[in-house]
mmCIF file with all atom_site columns, C-alpha atoms and ligand atoms in Angstrom:
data_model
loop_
_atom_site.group_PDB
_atom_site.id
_atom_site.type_symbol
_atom_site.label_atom_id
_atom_site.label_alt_id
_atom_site.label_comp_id
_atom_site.label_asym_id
_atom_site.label_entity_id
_atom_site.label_seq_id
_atom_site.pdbx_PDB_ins_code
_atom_site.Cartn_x
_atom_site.Cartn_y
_atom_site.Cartn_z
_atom_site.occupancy
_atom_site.B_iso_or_equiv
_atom_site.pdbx_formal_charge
_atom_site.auth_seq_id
_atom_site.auth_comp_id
_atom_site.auth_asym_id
_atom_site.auth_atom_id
_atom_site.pdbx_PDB_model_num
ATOM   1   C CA  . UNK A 1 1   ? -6.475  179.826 208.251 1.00 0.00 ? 1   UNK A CA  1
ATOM   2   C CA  . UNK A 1 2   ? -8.074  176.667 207.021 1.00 0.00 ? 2   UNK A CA  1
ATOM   3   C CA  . UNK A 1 3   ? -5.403  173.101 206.863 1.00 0.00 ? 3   UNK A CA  1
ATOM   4   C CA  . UNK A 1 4   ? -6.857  170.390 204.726 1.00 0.00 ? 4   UNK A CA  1
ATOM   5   C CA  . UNK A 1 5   ? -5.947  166.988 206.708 1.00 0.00 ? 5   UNK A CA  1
ATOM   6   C CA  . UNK A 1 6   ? -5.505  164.370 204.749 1.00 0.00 ? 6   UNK A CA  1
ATOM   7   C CA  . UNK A 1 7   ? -5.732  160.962 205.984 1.00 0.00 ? 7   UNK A CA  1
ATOM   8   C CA  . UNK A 1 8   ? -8.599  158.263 205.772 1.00 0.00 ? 8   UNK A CA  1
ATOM   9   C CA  . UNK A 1 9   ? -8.281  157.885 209.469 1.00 0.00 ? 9   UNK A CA  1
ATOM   10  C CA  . UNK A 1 10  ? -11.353 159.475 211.410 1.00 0.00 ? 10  UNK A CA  1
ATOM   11  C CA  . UNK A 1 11  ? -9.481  159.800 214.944 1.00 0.00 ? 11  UNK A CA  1
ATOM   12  C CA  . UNK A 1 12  ? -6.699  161.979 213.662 1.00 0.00 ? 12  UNK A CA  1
ATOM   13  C CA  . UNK A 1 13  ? -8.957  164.507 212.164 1.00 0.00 ? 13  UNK A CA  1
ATOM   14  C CA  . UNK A 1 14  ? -10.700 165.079 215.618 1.00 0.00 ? 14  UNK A CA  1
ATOM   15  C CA  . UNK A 1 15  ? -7.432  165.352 217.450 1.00 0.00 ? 15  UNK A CA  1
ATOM   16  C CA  . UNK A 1 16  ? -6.233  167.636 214.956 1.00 0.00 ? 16  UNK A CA  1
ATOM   17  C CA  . UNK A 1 17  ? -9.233  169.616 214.986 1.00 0.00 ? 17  UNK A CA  1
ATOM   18  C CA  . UNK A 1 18  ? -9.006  170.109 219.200 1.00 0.00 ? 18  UNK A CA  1
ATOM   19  C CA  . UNK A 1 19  ? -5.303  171.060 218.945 1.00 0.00 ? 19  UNK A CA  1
ATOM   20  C CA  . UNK A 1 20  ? -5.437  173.482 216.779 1.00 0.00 ? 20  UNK A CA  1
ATOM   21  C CA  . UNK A 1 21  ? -8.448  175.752 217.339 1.00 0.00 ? 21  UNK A CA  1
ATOM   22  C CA  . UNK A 1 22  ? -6.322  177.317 219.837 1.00 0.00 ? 22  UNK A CA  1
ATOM   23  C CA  . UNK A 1 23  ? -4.333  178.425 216.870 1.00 0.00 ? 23  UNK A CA  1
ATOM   24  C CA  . UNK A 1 24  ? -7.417  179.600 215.439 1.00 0.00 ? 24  UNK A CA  1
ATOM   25  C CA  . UNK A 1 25  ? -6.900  177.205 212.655 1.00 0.00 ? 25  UNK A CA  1
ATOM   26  C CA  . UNK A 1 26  ? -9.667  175.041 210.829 1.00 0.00 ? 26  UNK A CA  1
ATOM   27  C CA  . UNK A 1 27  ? -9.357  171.473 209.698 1.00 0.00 ? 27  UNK A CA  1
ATOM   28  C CA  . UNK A 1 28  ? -10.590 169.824 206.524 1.00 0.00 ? 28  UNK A CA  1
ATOM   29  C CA  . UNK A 1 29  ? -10.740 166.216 206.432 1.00 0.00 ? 29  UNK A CA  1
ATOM   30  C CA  . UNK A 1 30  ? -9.749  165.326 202.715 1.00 0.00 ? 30  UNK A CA  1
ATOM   31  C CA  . UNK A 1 31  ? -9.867  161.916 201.802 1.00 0.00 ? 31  UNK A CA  1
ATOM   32  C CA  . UNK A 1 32  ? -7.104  161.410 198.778 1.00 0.00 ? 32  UNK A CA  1
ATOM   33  C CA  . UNK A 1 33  ? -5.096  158.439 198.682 1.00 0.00 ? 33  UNK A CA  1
ATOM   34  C CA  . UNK A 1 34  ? -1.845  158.326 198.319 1.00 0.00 ? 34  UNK A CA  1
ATOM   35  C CA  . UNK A 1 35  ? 1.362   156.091 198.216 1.00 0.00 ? 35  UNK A CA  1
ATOM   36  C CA  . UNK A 1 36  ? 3.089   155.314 201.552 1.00 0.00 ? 36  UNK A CA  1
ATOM   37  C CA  . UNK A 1 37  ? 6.611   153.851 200.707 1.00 0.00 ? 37  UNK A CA  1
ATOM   38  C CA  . UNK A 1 38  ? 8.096   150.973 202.815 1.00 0.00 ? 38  UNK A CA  1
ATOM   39  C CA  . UNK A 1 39  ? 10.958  152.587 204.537 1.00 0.00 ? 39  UNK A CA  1
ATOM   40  C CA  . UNK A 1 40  ? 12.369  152.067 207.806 1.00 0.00 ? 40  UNK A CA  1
ATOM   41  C CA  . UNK A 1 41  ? 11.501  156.284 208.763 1.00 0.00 ? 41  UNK A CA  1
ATOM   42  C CA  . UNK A 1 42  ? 8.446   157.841 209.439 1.00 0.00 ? 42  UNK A CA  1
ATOM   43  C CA  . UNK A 1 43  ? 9.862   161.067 208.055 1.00 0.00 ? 43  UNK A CA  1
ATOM   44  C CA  . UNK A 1 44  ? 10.859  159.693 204.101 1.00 0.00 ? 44  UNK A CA  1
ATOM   45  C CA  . UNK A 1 45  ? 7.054   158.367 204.350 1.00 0.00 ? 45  UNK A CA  1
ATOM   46  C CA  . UNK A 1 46  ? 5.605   161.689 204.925 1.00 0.00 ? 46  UNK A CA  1
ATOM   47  C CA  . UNK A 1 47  ? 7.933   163.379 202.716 1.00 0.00 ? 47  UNK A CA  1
ATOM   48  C CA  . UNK A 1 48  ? 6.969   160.695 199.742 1.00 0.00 ? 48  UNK A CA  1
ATOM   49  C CA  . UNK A 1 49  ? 3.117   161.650 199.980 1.00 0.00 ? 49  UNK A CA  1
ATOM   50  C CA  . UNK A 1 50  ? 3.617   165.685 200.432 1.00 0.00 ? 50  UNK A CA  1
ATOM   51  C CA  . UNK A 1 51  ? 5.407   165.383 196.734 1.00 0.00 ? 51  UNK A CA  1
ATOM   52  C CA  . UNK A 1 52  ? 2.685   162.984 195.787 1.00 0.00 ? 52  UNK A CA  1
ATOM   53  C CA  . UNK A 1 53  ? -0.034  164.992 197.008 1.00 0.00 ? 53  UNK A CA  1
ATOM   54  C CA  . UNK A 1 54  ? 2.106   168.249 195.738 1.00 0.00 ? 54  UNK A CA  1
ATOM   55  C CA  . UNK A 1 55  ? 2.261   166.992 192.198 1.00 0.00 ? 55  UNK A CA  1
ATOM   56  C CA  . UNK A 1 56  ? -1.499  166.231 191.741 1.00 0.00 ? 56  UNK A CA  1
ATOM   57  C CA  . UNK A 1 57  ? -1.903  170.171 193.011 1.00 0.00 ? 57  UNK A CA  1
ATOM   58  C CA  . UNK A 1 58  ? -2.825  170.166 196.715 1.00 0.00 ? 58  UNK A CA  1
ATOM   59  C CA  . UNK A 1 59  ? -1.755  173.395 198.520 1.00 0.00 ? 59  UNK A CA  1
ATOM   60  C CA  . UNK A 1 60  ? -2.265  174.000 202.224 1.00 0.00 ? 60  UNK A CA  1
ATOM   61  C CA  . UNK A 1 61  ? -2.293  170.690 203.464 1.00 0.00 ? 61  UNK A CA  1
ATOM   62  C CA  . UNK A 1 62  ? -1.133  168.119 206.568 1.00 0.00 ? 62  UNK A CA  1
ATOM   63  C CA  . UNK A 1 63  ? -0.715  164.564 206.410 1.00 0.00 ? 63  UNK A CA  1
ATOM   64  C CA  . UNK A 1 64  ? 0.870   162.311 209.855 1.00 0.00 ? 64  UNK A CA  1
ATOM   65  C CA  . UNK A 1 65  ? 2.574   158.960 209.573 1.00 0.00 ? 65  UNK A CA  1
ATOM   66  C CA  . UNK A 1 66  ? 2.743   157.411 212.705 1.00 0.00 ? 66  UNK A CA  1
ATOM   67  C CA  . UNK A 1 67  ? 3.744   154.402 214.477 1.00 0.00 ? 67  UNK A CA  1
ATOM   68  C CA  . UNK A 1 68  ? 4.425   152.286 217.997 1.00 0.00 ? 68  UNK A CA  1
ATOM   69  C CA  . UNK A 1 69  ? 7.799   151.300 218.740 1.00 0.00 ? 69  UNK A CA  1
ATOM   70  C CA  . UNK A 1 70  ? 8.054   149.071 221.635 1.00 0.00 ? 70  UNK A CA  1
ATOM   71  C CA  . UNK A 1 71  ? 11.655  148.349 223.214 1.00 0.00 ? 71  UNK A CA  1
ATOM   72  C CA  . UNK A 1 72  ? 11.145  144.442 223.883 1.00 0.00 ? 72  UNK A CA  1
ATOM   73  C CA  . UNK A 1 73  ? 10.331  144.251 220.523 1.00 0.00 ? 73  UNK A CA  1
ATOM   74  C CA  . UNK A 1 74  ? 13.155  146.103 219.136 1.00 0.00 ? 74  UNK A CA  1
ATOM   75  C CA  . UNK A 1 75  ? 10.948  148.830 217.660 1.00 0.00 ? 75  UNK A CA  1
ATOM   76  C CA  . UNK A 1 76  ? 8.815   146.712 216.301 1.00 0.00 ? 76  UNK A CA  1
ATOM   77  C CA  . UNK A 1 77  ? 6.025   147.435 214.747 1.00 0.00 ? 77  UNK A CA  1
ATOM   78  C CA  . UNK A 1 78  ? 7.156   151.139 214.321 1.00 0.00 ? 78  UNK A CA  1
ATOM   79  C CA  . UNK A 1 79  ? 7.088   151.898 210.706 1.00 0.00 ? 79  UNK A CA  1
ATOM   80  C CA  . UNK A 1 80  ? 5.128   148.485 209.964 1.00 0.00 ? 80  UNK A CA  1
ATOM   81  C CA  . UNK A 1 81  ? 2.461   149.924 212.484 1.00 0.00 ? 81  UNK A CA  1
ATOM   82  C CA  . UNK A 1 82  ? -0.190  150.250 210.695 1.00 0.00 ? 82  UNK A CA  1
ATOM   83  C CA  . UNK A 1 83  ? -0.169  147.141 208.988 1.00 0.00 ? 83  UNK A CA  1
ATOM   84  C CA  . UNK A 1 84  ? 0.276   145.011 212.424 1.00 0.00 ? 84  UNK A CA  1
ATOM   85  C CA  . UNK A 1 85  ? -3.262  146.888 213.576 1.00 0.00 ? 85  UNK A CA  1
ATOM   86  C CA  . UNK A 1 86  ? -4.918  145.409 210.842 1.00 0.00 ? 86  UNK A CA  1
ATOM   87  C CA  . UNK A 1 87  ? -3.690  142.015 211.032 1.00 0.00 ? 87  UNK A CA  1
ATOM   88  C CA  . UNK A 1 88  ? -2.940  140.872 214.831 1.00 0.00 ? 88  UNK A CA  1
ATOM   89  C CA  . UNK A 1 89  ? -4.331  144.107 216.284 1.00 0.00 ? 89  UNK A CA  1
ATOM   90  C CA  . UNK A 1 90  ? -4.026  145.032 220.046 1.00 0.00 ? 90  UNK A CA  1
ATOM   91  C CA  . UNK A 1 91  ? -4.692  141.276 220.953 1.00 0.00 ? 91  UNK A CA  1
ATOM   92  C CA  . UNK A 1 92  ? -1.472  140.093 219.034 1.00 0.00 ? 92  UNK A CA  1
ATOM   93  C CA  . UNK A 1 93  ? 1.044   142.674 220.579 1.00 0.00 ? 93  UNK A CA  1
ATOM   94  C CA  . UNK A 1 94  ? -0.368  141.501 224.241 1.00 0.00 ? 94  UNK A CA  1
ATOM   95  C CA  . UNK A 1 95  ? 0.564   137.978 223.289 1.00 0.00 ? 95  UNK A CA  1
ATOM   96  C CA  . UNK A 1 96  ? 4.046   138.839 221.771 1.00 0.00 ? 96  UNK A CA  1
ATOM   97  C CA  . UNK A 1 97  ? 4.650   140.941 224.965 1.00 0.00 ? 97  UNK A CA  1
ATOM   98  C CA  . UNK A 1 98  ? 2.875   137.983 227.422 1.00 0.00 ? 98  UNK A CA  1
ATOM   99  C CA  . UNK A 1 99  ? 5.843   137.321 230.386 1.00 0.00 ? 99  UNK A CA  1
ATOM   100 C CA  . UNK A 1 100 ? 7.885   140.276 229.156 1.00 0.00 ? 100 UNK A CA  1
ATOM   101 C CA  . UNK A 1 101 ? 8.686   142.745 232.014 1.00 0.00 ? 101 UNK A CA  1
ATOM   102 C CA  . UNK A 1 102 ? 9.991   145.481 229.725 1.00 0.00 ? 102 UNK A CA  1
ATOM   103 C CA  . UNK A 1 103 ? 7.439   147.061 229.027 1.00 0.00 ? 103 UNK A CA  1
ATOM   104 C CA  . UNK A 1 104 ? 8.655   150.580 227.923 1.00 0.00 ? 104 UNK A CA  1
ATOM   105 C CA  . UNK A 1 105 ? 7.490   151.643 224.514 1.00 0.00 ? 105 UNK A CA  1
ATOM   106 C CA  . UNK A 1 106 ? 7.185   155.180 222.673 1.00 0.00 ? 106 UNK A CA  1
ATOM   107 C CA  . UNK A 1 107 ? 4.601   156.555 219.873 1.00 0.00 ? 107 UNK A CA  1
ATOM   108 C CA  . UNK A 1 108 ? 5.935   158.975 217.598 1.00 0.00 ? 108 UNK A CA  1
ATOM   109 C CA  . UNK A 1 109 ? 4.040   161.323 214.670 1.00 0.00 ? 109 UNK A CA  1
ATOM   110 C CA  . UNK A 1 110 ? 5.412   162.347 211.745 1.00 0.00 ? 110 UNK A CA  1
ATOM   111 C CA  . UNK A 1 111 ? 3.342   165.384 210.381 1.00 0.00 ? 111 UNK A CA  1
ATOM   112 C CA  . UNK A 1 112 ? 4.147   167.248 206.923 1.00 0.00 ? 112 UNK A CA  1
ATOM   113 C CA  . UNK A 1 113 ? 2.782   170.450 206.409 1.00 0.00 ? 113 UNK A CA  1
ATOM   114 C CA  . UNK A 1 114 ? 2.641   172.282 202.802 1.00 0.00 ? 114 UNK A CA  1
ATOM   115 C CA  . UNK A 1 115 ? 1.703   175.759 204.003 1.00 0.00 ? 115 UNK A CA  1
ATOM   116 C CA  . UNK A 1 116 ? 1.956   179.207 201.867 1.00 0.00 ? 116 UNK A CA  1
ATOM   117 C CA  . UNK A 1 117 ? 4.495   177.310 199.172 1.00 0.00 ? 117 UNK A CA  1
ATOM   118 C CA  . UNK A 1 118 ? 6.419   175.533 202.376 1.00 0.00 ? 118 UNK A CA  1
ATOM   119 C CA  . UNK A 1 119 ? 7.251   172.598 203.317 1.00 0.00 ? 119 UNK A CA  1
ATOM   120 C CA  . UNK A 1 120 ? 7.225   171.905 206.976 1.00 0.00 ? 120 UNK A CA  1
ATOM   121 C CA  . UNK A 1 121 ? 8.230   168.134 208.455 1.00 0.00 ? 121 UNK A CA  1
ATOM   122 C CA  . UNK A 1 122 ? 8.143   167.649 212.077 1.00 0.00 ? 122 UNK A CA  1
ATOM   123 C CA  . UNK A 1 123 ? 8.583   164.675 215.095 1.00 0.00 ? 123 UNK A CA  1
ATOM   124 C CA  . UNK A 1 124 ? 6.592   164.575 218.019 1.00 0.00 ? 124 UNK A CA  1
ATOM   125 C CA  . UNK A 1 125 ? 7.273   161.730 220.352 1.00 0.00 ? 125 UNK A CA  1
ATOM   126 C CA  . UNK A 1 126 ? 5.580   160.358 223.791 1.00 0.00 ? 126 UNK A CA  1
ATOM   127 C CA  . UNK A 1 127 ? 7.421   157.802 226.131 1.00 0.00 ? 127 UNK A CA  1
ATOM   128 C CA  . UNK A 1 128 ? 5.345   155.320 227.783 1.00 0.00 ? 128 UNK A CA  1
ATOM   129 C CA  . UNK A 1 129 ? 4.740   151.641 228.379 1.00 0.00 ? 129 UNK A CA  1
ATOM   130 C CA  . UNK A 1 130 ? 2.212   148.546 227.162 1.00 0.00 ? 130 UNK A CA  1
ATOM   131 C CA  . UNK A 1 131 ? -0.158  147.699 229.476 1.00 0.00 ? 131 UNK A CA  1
ATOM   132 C CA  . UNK A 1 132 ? -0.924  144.080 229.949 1.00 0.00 ? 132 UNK A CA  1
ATOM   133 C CA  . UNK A 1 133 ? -4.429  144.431 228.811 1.00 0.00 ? 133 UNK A CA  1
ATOM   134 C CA  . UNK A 1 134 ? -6.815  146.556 226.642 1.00 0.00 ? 134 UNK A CA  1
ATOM   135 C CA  . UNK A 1 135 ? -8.889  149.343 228.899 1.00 0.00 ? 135 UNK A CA  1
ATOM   136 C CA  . UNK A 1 136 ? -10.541 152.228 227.802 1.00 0.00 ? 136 UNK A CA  1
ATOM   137 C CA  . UNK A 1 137 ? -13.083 153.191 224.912 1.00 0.00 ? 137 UNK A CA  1
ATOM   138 C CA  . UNK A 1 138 ? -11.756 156.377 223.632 1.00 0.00 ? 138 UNK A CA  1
ATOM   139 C CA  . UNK A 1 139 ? -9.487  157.062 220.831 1.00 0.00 ? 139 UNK A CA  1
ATOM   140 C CA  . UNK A 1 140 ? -7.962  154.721 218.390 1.00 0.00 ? 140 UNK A CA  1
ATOM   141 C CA  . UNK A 1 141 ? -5.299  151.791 217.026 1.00 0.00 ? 141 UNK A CA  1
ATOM   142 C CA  . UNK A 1 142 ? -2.891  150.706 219.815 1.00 0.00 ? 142 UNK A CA  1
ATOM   143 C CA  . UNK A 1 143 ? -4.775  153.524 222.287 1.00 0.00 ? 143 UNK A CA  1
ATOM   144 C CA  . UNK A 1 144 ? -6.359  151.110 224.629 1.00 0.00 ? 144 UNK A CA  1
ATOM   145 C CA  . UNK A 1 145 ? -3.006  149.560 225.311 1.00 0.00 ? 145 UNK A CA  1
ATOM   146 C CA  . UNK A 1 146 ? -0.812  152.150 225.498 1.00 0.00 ? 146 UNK A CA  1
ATOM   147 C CA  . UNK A 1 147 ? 0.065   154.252 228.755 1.00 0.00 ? 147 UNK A CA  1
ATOM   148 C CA  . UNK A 1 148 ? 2.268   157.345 228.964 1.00 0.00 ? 148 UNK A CA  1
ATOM   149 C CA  . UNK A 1 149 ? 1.876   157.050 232.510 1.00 0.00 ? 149 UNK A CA  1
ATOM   150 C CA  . UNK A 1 150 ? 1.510   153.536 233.800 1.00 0.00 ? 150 UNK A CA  1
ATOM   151 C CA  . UNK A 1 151 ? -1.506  154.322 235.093 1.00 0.00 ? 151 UNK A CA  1
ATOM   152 C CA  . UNK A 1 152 ? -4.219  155.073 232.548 1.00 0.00 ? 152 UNK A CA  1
ATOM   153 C CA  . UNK A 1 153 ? -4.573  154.228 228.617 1.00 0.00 ? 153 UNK A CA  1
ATOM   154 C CA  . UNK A 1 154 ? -4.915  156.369 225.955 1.00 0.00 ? 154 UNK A CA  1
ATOM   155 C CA  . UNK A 1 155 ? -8.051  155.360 225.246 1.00 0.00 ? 155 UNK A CA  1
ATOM   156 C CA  . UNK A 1 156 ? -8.810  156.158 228.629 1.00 0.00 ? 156 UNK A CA  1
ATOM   157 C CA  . UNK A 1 157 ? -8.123  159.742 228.695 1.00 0.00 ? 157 UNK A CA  1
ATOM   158 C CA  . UNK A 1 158 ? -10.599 162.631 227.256 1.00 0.00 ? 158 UNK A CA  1
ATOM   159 C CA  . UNK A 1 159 ? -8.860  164.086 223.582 1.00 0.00 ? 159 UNK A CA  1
ATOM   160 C CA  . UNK A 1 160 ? -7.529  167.341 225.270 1.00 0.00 ? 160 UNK A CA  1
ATOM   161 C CA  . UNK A 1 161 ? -5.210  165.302 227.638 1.00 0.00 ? 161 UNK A CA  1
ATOM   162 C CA  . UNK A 1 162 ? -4.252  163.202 224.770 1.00 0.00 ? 162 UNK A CA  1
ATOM   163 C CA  . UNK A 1 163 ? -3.677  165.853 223.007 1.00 0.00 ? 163 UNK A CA  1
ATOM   164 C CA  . UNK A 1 164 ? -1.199  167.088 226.343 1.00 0.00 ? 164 UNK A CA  1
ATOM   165 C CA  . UNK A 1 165 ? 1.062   164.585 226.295 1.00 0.00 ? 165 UNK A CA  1
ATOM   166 C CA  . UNK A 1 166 ? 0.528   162.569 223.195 1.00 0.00 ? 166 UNK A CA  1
ATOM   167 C CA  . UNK A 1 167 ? 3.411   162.338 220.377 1.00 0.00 ? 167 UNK A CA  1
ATOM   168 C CA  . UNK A 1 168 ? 0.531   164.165 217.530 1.00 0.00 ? 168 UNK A CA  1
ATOM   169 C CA  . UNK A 1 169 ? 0.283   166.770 220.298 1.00 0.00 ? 169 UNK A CA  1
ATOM   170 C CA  . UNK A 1 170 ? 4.167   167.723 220.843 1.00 0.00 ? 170 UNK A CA  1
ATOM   171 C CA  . UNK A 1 171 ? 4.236   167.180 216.729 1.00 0.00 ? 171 UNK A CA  1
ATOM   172 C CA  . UNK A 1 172 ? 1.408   169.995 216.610 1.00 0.00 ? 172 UNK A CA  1
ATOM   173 C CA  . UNK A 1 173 ? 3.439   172.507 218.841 1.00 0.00 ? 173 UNK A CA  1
ATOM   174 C CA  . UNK A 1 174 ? 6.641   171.752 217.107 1.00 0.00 ? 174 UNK A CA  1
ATOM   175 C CA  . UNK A 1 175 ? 4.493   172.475 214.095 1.00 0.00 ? 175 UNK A CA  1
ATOM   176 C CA  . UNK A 1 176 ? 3.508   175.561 215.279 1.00 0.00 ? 176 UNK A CA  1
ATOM   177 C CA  . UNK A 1 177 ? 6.879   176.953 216.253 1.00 0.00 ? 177 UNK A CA  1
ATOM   178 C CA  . UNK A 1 178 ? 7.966   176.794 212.249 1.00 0.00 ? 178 UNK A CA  1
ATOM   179 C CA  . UNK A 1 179 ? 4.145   177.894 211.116 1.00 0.00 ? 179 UNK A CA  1
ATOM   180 C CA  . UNK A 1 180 ? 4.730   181.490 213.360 1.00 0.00 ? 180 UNK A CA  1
ATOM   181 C CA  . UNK A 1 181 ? 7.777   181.658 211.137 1.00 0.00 ? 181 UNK A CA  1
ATOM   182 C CA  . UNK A 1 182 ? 5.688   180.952 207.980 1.00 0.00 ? 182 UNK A CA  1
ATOM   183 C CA  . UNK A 1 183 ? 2.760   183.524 208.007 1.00 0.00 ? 183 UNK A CA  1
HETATM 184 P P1  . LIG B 2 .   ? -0.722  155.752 210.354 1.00 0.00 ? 1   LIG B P1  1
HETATM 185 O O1  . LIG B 2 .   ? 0.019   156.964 210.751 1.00 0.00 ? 1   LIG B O1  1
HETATM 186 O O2  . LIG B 2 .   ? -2.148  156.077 210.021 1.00 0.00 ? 1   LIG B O2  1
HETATM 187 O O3  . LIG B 2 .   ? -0.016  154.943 209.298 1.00 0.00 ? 1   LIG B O3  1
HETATM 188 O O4  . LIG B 2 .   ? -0.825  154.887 211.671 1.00 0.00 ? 1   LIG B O4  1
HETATM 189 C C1  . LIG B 2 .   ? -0.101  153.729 211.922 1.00 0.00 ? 1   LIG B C1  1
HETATM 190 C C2  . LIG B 2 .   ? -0.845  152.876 212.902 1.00 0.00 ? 1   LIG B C2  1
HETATM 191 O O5  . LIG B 2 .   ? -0.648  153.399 214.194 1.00 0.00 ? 1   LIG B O5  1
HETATM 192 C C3  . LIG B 2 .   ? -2.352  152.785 212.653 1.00 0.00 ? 1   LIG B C3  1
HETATM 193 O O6  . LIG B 2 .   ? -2.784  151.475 212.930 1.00 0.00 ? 1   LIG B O6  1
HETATM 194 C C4  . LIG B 2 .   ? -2.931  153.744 213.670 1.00 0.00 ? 1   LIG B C4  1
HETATM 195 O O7  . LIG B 2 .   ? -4.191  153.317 214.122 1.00 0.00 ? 1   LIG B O7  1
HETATM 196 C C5  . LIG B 2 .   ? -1.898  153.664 214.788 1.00 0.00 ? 1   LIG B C5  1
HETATM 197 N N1  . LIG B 2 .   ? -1.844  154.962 215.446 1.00 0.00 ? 1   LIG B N1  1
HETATM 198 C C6  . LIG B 2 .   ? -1.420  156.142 214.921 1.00 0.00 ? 1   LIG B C6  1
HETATM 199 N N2  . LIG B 2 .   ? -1.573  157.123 215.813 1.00 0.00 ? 1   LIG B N2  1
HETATM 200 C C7  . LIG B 2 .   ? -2.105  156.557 216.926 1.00 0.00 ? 1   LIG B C7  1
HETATM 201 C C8  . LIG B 2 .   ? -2.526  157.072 218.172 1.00 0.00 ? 1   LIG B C8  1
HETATM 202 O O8  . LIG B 2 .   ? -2.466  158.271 218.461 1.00 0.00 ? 1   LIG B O8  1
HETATM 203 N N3  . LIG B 2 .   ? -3.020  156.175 219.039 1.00 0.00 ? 1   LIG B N3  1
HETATM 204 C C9  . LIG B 2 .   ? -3.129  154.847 218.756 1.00 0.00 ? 1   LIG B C9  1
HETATM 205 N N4  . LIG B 2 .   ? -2.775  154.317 217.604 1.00 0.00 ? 1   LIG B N4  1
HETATM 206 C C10 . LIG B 2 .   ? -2.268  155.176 216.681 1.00 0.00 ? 1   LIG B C10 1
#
């Protein structure tokens, strides 16, 4: 079974790709743009782009809307996620979060899967914390200061592990539970 992923965002595709060749599936990576509303849920964005994507004839397809919600912060930037990377990055969430001793955050993924005429939607979340400084290389976004553990980053932990106990990984078994049902 081949799943076209679409998303302009390079890390996804390879975490996609490792957690689902155990499912014997294959990943595309399918660059189409498409609108992502302003909404306050992660799942009216995905389901937005599926009928997007839907309309202008893609079959077969996932797309993932994710986002960092950290409690001191009252969720923030959660939905507004991807926006805050690009403008005060990692570096900016340390600062707002400088002499705060709450630290407990969560990461949750959104993914929307159009499979055999289907519509699947799906919410895979990881508890964790924000460190107090960046560490690590691997992965992406917030990765480097984010810890489900309190110990290590993301960014500090090879994709498979990640993949273990990230909120894209528990979205891809959820996923998987209503896929058996599909096929
Ligand atoms: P989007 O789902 O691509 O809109 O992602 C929202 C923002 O969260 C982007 O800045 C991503 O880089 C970031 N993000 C999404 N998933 C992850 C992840 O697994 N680790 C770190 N950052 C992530």
């Amino acid at each position: 079974m081949i799943l076209k992923v679409v998303t302009s965002n390079p890390g996804k595709v390879t975490e996609y790709r490792e957690a689902l060749s155990s499912f014997s599936i294959d990943i595309e990576h399918t660059r189409i743009p498409y609108d992502e509303i302003q909404t306050s849920r992660l799942e009216d964005v995905v389901e937005n782009g599926m009928e997007h994507l839907k309309a202008s004839g893609l079959t077969d397809f996932i797309i993932d809307d994710s986002g960092m919600f950290v409690g001191a912060l009252k969720g923030f930037p959660g939905v507004y996620s991807a926006y805050v990377q690009r403008t005060i990055g990692n570096a900016g969430i340390l600062r707002l979060m400088e002499n705060e001793e709450n630290r407990e955050a969560n990461f949750q993924c959104c993914i929307g899967c159009n499979l055999k005429g289907k519509d699947i939607v799906v919410l895979g979340k990881c508890d964790g914390m924000i460190l107090k400084k960046e560490t690590g290389t691997e992965g992406f976004g917030y990765d480097p200061i984010f810890s489900h553990d309190g110990k290590r980053s993301f960014a500090e932990l090879p994709i498979v592990e990640k993949n273990r106990v990230s909120h894209r990984g528990d979205a891809v078994r959820l996923l998987m539970k209503e896929i058996e049902k599909v096929v």
